[in-house]
Every structure is written in C-alpha cells, then in structure tokens.
Amino acid sequence: MVSSSNVVVSVLVPIYNVERYLDQCLSSLVAQSFKNFEVICINDGSKDGSRDIIQRYLDSDERFRVIDKGNSGYGDSMNQGLDAARGKYISILESDDFLDPGALEYMVESAEANGLDFFKCNFWLYWTDPQAEYSYRNDVYFSAIKPEMISLGVHAPRVCPEIFWAKPSIWSAIYRRDFLEGNDIRFLPTPGASYQDSSFTFKVLACSERAMYSGKAFLHYRQDNESSSVNSKGKVFCTCDEHAEMQRFLQEDRPDLAASLNPIRAHVKFLNYMWNYDRLSDNLKDEFLGRFAREMREEIEAGYIPEGVLNGKYLKDPDLAPFQYFSKEQVREVLEVAYNPRLFAARRASLNSPDKVQTLKNYWNAGGVSSVVELVKSKAKGEL
C-alpha cells in the first residue's frame, strides 16, 4: 500500500456496470506521467465484470484501492470516496471516460504554483465509433471554459457570474481536499438520482477564493454510453433536487453568501430547467412544467429574479437593458413559464415543428384568440 504521505492526488472513480469501458479508464491512470497518486475505485454494486477488472489493477498496482458497497447511487459513492481520500488534491474520473498521460501532472503543477482551491480544464467529446458529422473523428474539442474565463487568472468565481452557467464537468478539474472539507462541500446522496455534479459545482464556485482555468484538454468524455444518465429521459425531477440542495446550502451553510448568490442561483436554475424541459418526451413535459412554473414564481416572489422581470417592463419596452442575468428572450420565457405556462409550452413546441397547422392549434389550445395574437406577434418579430 502506498504511504499516505506520498499521495498527492486521490483520483475517485465511481463504477457501476461499465465493463465495456473500465479497462481503458483505469489504464489511462496507470499511464500518467505524474506518479504520486492513489486511485479509489468505488464499486457501486456492479453486477457485470467490472469488479474482476478492478481486481486486476489491485493486484498489479499498489496505488489502486477499492470500496465495495451495495448500489446506493452516485452521490453516496462520491461521498464515500471523499471520506477515504488521503491526497492533498481530489480528482474525479468517470469510469467510461479516460485521460491523456499528462493530465494529472499539468493540473497538479498549476494548482501548486498558484495556491489554488481548484483548477479546471476543457475536455474532448469522445465517441467510441467515429462521428460522420465531424469527418469521422472520435474526439471533438469542447470549450466549456471560454477565453474570457481563462484570462481572469486567479480569482474568486462569484465575481464572474458567467462561470456559473458553464457545463459543470467536475471530472476535468482538480480540487484541494482541505478546501472541500473546510466548506463541507459534498454530493447530494439521493439514491438513483442523476446530475449530482450540479450542486457540487455550485458549492465549489460559491466558496472558492482562488480558482483558475485552462483551455488545455486532457479528458475524453464519452458520448455514446447508452446507460449514461445524460441519456436517461425518466429522471424528470433529479435536477430539481440538485437546485433545492443549492438553496439549502446558501441558507444553512453559507448565509453570508446568500444575498449575492441567490440571483445567480436562480438564473442557473432557470437555465437548467429549460434544458431539462426541452430534453423530455412530450408525455413528461407536462409533468415537469407544473413544477417549473411554480418554482419560477417562487424565485420571482422571493426577489431572486429581479423586480424588473416581475413587472414585465421588458415585454413592453424592448429598448430596456437586460435585467440582471436574463437576456431579453429569457425574460419573456421566465414570465411565460411562471404566469402562462400553456403559452410557453405552445411556443416551445412550435420552435421544433415545421407544421404550420399544428403550430396554430398549439397556440389556440394554449389560450384561444389572445394566444394566436401572440403567435402573429412572434412571427413578425422573427422569434418563430
């Protein structure tokens, strides 16, 4: 067993029934140019050959450790990994992804040189089978970190709200373990849930005083794992649980940050709920829309979405500057969701439908003549 004094990075690998991809993942860690790390494989009750693959690495490399547990979900797996970690830094590698050899070395050197709470990189979108739309390439560079974020250098993320809108991508980063522990930053351990990187990322961004970003990409993020949670349509309200945890964290753990971060949190919620609504099948959209509408009303009435949005001035005066973090289009959308969700549903359905007759029916069903008038106005403005 590697001495804890020699462990600089603890790499957490949550594992559940990934025998097809696991060897590529774990072998990419063995190939790292940086050597002072441990790998904590958290086996979440796998029923395929994943445990046998883990054992091969346990037998051949003393830096590998395993936590075997019953299936309790991603959040609990990650929290058990955090509890077991001994390194100065935490890194996360999903078991269907893999790293280039220089990844840990680059991230550790950057974090050490700048005294960082966390350091985050871009990544590659990866397909097992090359994609025709990208000239039959396996990898496509994904710029989750924009140049303006990189140019900030060392900073506290809460002074740059745009960072909160970026894709969470917790696995293309490195975190100082005592920073996570000191701020009680953990995962929401909801059994069977998904998107549990959302609240974790929000807490990291909220609490960090020294963060930094890089445009380099080392991680290959697999897109064609059919069992991945991003491909699951059934987990309708998982994102709602994550946003409830963000709000709880500000209210109970960091009330000193609540006033400045609640408007940012509310906008992140709006963006994530919009994404969730659009990804759902039609029969699940109605189920989710009721909660979407209620929570947007609550955010508005609590003042977290600014008063300018509430009174609808933006709809009446298109020359007004955007309110807080909402664009002109987003102001209209959040008001429709909150106070006229049937019209919102008709508009979203029509955006994806070339059928003019069906579009007219959507608007008529949403509110009769007044909604059809909205359709005509939207067409005139080029919104549809």
Coordinates of C-alpha atoms in Angstrom, one line a residue:
M1 CA 0.0 0.0 0.0
V2 CA 1.3 3.5 -0.9
S3 CA 2.1 5.6 2.2
S4 CA -0.4 8.4 2.7
S5 CA 2.5 10.8 3.0
N6 CA 3.3 10.1 -0.7
V7 CA -0.2 10.6 -2.0
V8 CA -0.6 14.0 -3.7
V9 CA -3.8 13.2 -5.7
S10 CA -6.7 11.0 -4.8
V11 CA -8.5 10.0 -8.1
L12 CA -12.1 9.0 -7.4
V13 CA -13.6 6.5 -10.0
P14 CA -17.3 5.7 -9.4
I15 CA -18.1 2.4 -11.0
Y16 CA -21.3 0.7 -11.9
N17 CA -21.6 -1.9 -14.6
V18 CA -19.1 -0.4 -17.0
E19 CA -17.1 -3.5 -18.0
R20 CA -17.0 -2.3 -21.6
Y21 CA -15.1 0.9 -20.8
L22 CA -13.4 0.4 -17.5
D23 CA -10.1 -1.0 -18.6
Q24 CA -9.5 2.0 -20.9
C25 CA -10.3 4.3 -18.0
L26 CA -8.1 2.7 -15.4
S27 CA -5.2 2.0 -17.8
S28 CA -5.2 5.8 -18.6
L29 CA -4.4 6.4 -14.9
V30 CA -1.5 3.8 -14.9
A31 CA -0.1 5.7 -17.9
Q32 CA 0.0 9.1 -16.1
S33 CA 3.4 10.9 -16.2
F34 CA 2.7 12.0 -12.6
K35 CA 3.1 9.1 -10.2
N36 CA 2.3 10.2 -6.7
F37 CA -1.4 9.4 -6.7
E38 CA -3.9 6.9 -5.5
V39 CA -7.0 5.6 -7.3
I40 CA -10.1 4.9 -5.2
C41 CA -12.4 2.7 -7.2
I42 CA -15.9 2.9 -5.7
N43 CA -17.8 -0.2 -6.9
D44 CA -21.5 0.6 -6.5
G45 CA -22.8 -2.9 -6.5
S46 CA -21.8 -3.8 -10.1
K47 CA -23.3 -7.0 -11.4
D48 CA -21.2 -7.3 -14.6
G49 CA -17.5 -8.0 -14.9
S50 CA -16.4 -4.6 -13.5
R51 CA -15.2 -6.0 -10.2
D52 CA -12.9 -8.5 -11.9
I53 CA -11.4 -5.7 -13.9
I54 CA -10.8 -3.7 -10.7
Q55 CA -9.1 -6.7 -9.1
R56 CA -6.6 -6.9 -11.9
Y57 CA -5.4 -3.4 -11.1
L58 CA -5.5 -4.0 -7.4
D59 CA -3.2 -7.0 -7.9
S60 CA -0.7 -5.2 -10.2
D61 CA -0.5 -1.6 -8.8
E62 CA -0.4 -0.8 -5.1
R63 CA -1.8 2.7 -5.8
F64 CA -5.2 1.2 -6.5
R65 CA -7.8 0.8 -3.7
V66 CA -11.4 -0.3 -3.8
I67 CA -14.6 0.4 -1.9
D68 CA -17.1 -2.3 -2.4
K69 CA -20.7 -1.4 -1.5
G70 CA -24.3 -2.1 -2.3
N71 CA -25.9 0.0 -5.0
S72 CA -26.7 3.3 -3.3
G73 CA -26.1 5.8 -6.2
Y74 CA -23.6 8.2 -7.5
G75 CA -23.7 10.8 -4.7
D76 CA -23.2 8.3 -1.9
S77 CA -20.3 6.7 -3.9
M78 CA -18.6 10.0 -4.3
N79 CA -19.0 10.9 -0.6
Q80 CA -17.5 7.6 0.4
G81 CA -14.6 8.3 -1.9
L82 CA -14.1 11.7 -0.4
D83 CA -14.1 10.2 3.1
A84 CA -11.5 7.6 2.1
A85 CA -9.2 10.0 0.2
R86 CA -5.7 10.8 1.5
G87 CA -4.3 13.1 -1.1
K88 CA -3.8 16.8 -1.0
Y89 CA -5.9 17.1 -4.1
I90 CA -9.1 15.3 -5.3
S91 CA -9.6 14.4 -9.0
I92 CA -12.6 12.7 -10.4
L93 CA -12.6 10.4 -13.4
E94 CA -15.9 8.8 -14.6
S95 CA -15.5 5.1 -15.4
D96 CA -16.5 5.4 -19.0
D97 CA -14.0 8.3 -19.7
F98 CA -10.2 8.4 -19.9
L99 CA -7.3 10.8 -19.5
D100 CA -4.3 11.7 -21.6
P101 CA -0.9 10.9 -19.9
G102 CA 0.0 14.4 -18.9
A103 CA -3.3 15.3 -17.2
L104 CA -2.5 14.9 -13.5
E105 CA 1.0 16.4 -13.9
Y106 CA -0.3 19.5 -15.6
M107 CA -3.2 20.1 -13.1
V108 CA -1.1 19.5 -10.0
E109 CA 1.7 21.8 -11.2
S110 CA -0.8 24.5 -12.0
A111 CA -2.6 24.2 -8.6
E112 CA 0.7 24.2 -6.7
A113 CA 2.2 27.1 -8.5
N114 CA -0.8 29.3 -7.9
G115 CA -2.1 28.1 -4.5
L116 CA -5.5 27.2 -5.9
D117 CA -8.6 25.8 -4.3
F118 CA -9.5 24.3 -7.6
F119 CA -8.2 24.2 -11.2
K120 CA -10.4 23.4 -14.2
C121 CA -9.6 22.4 -17.8
N122 CA -11.6 21.9 -21.0
F123 CA -12.1 18.4 -22.4
W124 CA -12.8 16.3 -25.5
L125 CA -16.1 14.9 -26.5
Y126 CA -15.4 11.3 -27.4
W127 CA -17.3 8.7 -29.4
T128 CA -16.3 5.0 -29.5
D129 CA -17.4 5.0 -33.1
P130 CA -16.2 8.0 -35.1
Q131 CA -18.8 10.5 -36.0
A132 CA -19.6 11.4 -39.6
E133 CA -20.7 14.9 -38.8
Y134 CA -17.1 15.6 -37.6
S135 CA -15.4 14.0 -40.6
Y136 CA -15.3 10.6 -38.8
R137 CA -13.4 11.8 -35.8
N138 CA -13.5 10.2 -32.3
D139 CA -12.6 13.4 -30.5
V140 CA -14.1 16.9 -30.7
Y141 CA -12.7 19.7 -28.5
F142 CA -15.3 21.2 -26.2
S143 CA -14.8 24.6 -24.9
A144 CA -16.6 24.6 -21.5
I145 CA -14.1 27.2 -20.4
K146 CA -14.3 30.3 -22.5
P147 CA -11.2 32.5 -23.2
E148 CA -12.6 35.3 -21.1
M149 CA -12.7 33.0 -18.1
I150 CA -9.1 31.8 -18.7
S151 CA -7.9 35.4 -18.9
L152 CA -9.2 36.1 -15.3
G153 CA -6.2 34.3 -13.9
V154 CA -6.5 33.5 -10.2
H155 CA -9.9 34.8 -9.0
A156 CA -13.0 34.1 -6.8
P157 CA -15.6 32.7 -9.2
R158 CA -18.5 34.5 -7.6
V159 CA -17.2 37.8 -9.0
C160 CA -17.7 36.4 -12.5
P161 CA -21.3 35.0 -12.7
E162 CA -20.9 33.7 -16.3
I163 CA -18.7 30.9 -14.8
F164 CA -21.8 29.5 -13.1
W165 CA -23.6 29.0 -16.4
A166 CA -20.8 26.7 -17.8
K167 CA -21.2 23.0 -18.0
P168 CA -20.3 21.5 -14.6
S169 CA -17.8 18.9 -15.9
I170 CA -16.4 18.1 -12.4
W171 CA -14.1 15.5 -13.9
S172 CA -11.9 17.9 -15.9
A173 CA -10.7 19.6 -12.7
I174 CA -8.6 19.2 -9.5
Y175 CA -9.8 20.2 -6.0
R176 CA -7.8 20.9 -2.8
R177 CA -9.2 18.4 -0.3
D178 CA -9.0 20.7 2.7
F179 CA -10.9 23.3 0.8
L180 CA -13.7 20.8 0.2
E181 CA -13.7 19.6 3.8
G182 CA -13.5 23.1 5.3
N183 CA -16.6 24.2 3.3
D184 CA -18.5 20.9 3.8
I185 CA -18.7 20.5 0.0
R186 CA -20.2 17.1 -0.7
F187 CA -22.5 15.4 -3.1
L188 CA -26.3 15.0 -2.6
P189 CA -26.6 11.3 -1.8
T190 CA -30.1 10.8 -3.4
P191 CA -30.4 7.1 -4.4
G192 CA -30.9 6.6 -8.1
A193 CA -30.5 10.3 -8.9
S194 CA -28.6 12.0 -11.7
Y195 CA -26.9 15.3 -12.4
Q196 CA -25.3 15.3 -8.9
D197 CA -22.4 17.3 -10.3
S198 CA -24.7 20.4 -10.4
S199 CA -24.9 21.2 -6.7
F200 CA -21.3 20.1 -6.1
T201 CA -20.1 22.5 -8.7
F202 CA -22.2 25.4 -7.4
K203 CA -20.8 24.9 -3.9
V204 CA -17.2 24.9 -5.2
L205 CA -17.8 28.0 -7.3
A206 CA -19.6 29.8 -4.4
C207 CA -16.9 29.1 -1.8
S208 CA -13.6 29.3 -3.7
E209 CA -11.3 32.3 -3.2
R210 CA -8.6 31.1 -5.6
A211 CA -9.7 29.4 -8.8
M212 CA -8.1 29.2 -12.2
Y213 CA -9.0 27.8 -15.6
S214 CA -7.1 26.4 -18.6
G215 CA -8.1 25.9 -22.2
K216 CA -6.0 22.7 -22.4
A217 CA -8.0 19.5 -22.7
F218 CA -6.9 16.1 -21.3
L219 CA -10.1 14.2 -20.5
H220 CA -12.1 12.3 -23.1
Y221 CA -15.8 12.5 -22.2
R222 CA -17.6 9.6 -23.8
Q223 CA -20.8 10.5 -25.6
D224 CA -22.1 7.1 -26.7
N225 CA -22.5 5.1 -23.5
E226 CA -26.2 4.3 -23.7
S227 CA -26.5 3.7 -20.0
S228 CA -25.2 7.2 -19.1
S229 CA -27.6 9.3 -17.0
V230 CA -27.4 12.1 -19.7
N231 CA -29.3 9.6 -21.9
S232 CA -32.0 8.9 -19.4
K233 CA -35.3 10.5 -20.0
G234 CA -37.1 9.1 -17.0
K235 CA -35.3 11.1 -14.2
V236 CA -37.6 14.0 -14.6
F237 CA -37.1 15.8 -11.3
C238 CA -33.5 15.0 -10.4
T239 CA -32.3 18.4 -11.4
C240 CA -34.9 19.9 -9.0
D241 CA -33.3 18.0 -6.1
E242 CA -29.9 19.5 -7.0
H243 CA -31.3 23.0 -7.1
A244 CA -33.1 22.5 -3.7
E245 CA -29.7 21.5 -2.3
M246 CA -28.0 24.7 -3.7
Q247 CA -30.7 26.8 -2.0
R248 CA -30.3 24.8 1.3
F249 CA -26.5 25.3 1.2
L250 CA -26.8 29.1 0.9
Q251 CA -29.5 29.3 3.6
E252 CA -27.9 26.9 6.1
D253 CA -24.2 26.6 5.4
R254 CA -23.2 29.9 3.8
P255 CA -25.8 32.6 4.7
D256 CA -23.0 35.2 4.3
L257 CA -23.1 34.5 0.5
A258 CA -26.9 34.2 0.1
A259 CA -27.7 37.8 -0.8
S260 CA -25.1 37.9 -3.6
L261 CA -25.5 34.4 -4.9
N262 CA -29.3 33.8 -4.8
P263 CA -29.9 35.7 -8.0
I264 CA -27.1 33.7 -9.7
R265 CA -28.5 30.5 -8.3
A266 CA -32.0 31.4 -9.6
H267 CA -30.7 32.1 -13.1
V268 CA -28.7 28.8 -13.1
K269 CA -32.0 27.1 -12.1
F270 CA -33.8 28.7 -15.0
L271 CA -31.2 27.6 -17.5
N272 CA -31.1 24.0 -16.2
Y273 CA -34.9 23.7 -16.0
M274 CA -35.1 25.0 -19.6
W275 CA -32.6 22.3 -20.7
N276 CA -34.5 19.6 -18.7
Y277 CA -37.8 20.6 -20.2
D278 CA -36.5 20.5 -23.8
R279 CA -34.9 17.1 -23.4
L280 CA -38.1 15.4 -22.0
S281 CA -40.5 13.4 -24.1
D282 CA -43.9 15.1 -24.7
N283 CA -45.7 13.0 -22.1
L284 CA -43.2 14.0 -19.4
K285 CA -43.0 17.7 -20.4
D286 CA -46.4 18.4 -18.9
E287 CA -45.5 16.7 -15.6
F288 CA -42.3 18.8 -15.3
L289 CA -43.8 22.1 -16.4
G290 CA -46.1 22.4 -13.4
R291 CA -43.1 22.3 -11.1
F292 CA -41.1 24.5 -13.4
A293 CA -43.8 27.2 -13.3
R294 CA -44.3 27.0 -9.5
E295 CA -40.6 27.3 -8.8
M296 CA -40.1 30.2 -11.1
R297 CA -43.0 32.1 -9.4
E298 CA -41.3 31.4 -6.1
E299 CA -38.0 32.7 -7.3
I300 CA -39.7 35.9 -8.6
E301 CA -41.7 36.5 -5.5
A302 CA -38.7 35.9 -3.3
G303 CA -36.9 38.7 -5.2
Y304 CA -34.2 36.4 -6.6
I305 CA -35.3 37.1 -10.1
P306 CA -35.3 40.9 -10.1
E307 CA -38.4 43.0 -9.9
G308 CA -37.8 44.3 -13.4
V309 CA -38.6 40.8 -14.6
L310 CA -41.7 40.5 -12.4
N311 CA -43.4 43.7 -13.6
G312 CA -42.9 42.8 -17.2
K313 CA -41.5 46.1 -18.3
Y314 CA -39.2 44.3 -20.6
L315 CA -42.1 43.0 -22.6
K316 CA -43.5 46.5 -23.1
D317 CA -40.2 48.3 -23.8
P318 CA -37.7 46.4 -25.9
D319 CA -35.1 49.1 -25.6
L320 CA -34.6 48.5 -21.9
A321 CA -31.3 46.9 -21.0
P322 CA -31.3 43.3 -19.8
F323 CA -32.3 42.8 -16.2
Q324 CA -29.6 41.3 -14.1
Y325 CA -28.5 38.0 -15.8
F326 CA -31.5 37.5 -18.0
S327 CA -31.4 38.3 -21.7
K328 CA -34.5 39.8 -23.4
E329 CA -35.6 36.5 -24.7
Q330 CA -35.1 34.8 -21.3
V331 CA -37.2 37.5 -19.6
R332 CA -40.1 36.6 -21.8
E333 CA -39.6 32.9 -21.3
V334 CA -39.4 33.1 -17.5
L335 CA -42.6 35.2 -17.3
E336 CA -44.4 32.8 -19.6
V337 CA -43.3 29.8 -17.6
A338 CA -44.3 31.4 -14.3
Y339 CA -47.6 33.0 -15.3
N340 CA -48.7 31.5 -18.7
P341 CA -47.1 28.0 -18.9
R342 CA -49.6 26.8 -21.6
L343 CA -48.4 29.6 -23.9
F344 CA -44.8 28.7 -23.0
A345 CA -45.4 25.1 -23.9
A346 CA -47.0 26.1 -27.2
R347 CA -44.1 28.3 -28.1
R348 CA -41.5 25.7 -27.3
A349 CA -43.4 23.0 -29.3
S350 CA -43.7 25.3 -32.3
L351 CA -40.0 26.0 -32.3
N352 CA -39.4 22.4 -33.2
S353 CA -42.3 21.9 -35.5
P354 CA -42.4 22.7 -39.2
D355 CA -46.2 22.1 -39.3
K356 CA -47.9 25.4 -39.5
V357 CA -51.4 24.0 -38.9
Q358 CA -50.1 22.3 -35.7
T359 CA -48.5 25.5 -34.6
L360 CA -51.8 27.3 -34.9
K361 CA -53.5 24.6 -32.9
N362 CA -50.8 24.7 -30.2
Y363 CA -51.4 28.4 -29.7
W364 CA -55.2 28.1 -29.9
N365 CA -55.2 25.4 -27.3
A366 CA -52.9 27.5 -25.1
G367 CA -55.3 30.4 -24.8
G368 CA -57.6 31.0 -27.7
V369 CA -57.6 34.2 -29.6
S370 CA -55.1 36.0 -27.4
S371 CA -52.5 33.3 -27.9
V372 CA -53.0 33.3 -31.6
V373 CA -52.3 37.0 -31.5
E374 CA -49.1 36.2 -29.6
L375 CA -48.2 33.8 -32.4
V376 CA -48.7 36.6 -35.0
K377 CA -46.5 39.0 -33.0
S378 CA -43.8 36.4 -32.6
K379 CA -43.7 35.7 -36.3
A380 CA -43.5 39.4 -37.0
K381 CA -40.5 39.7 -34.6
G382 CA -38.8 36.7 -36.2
E383 CA -39.0 34.7 -32.9
L384 CA -40.5 31.7 -34.7

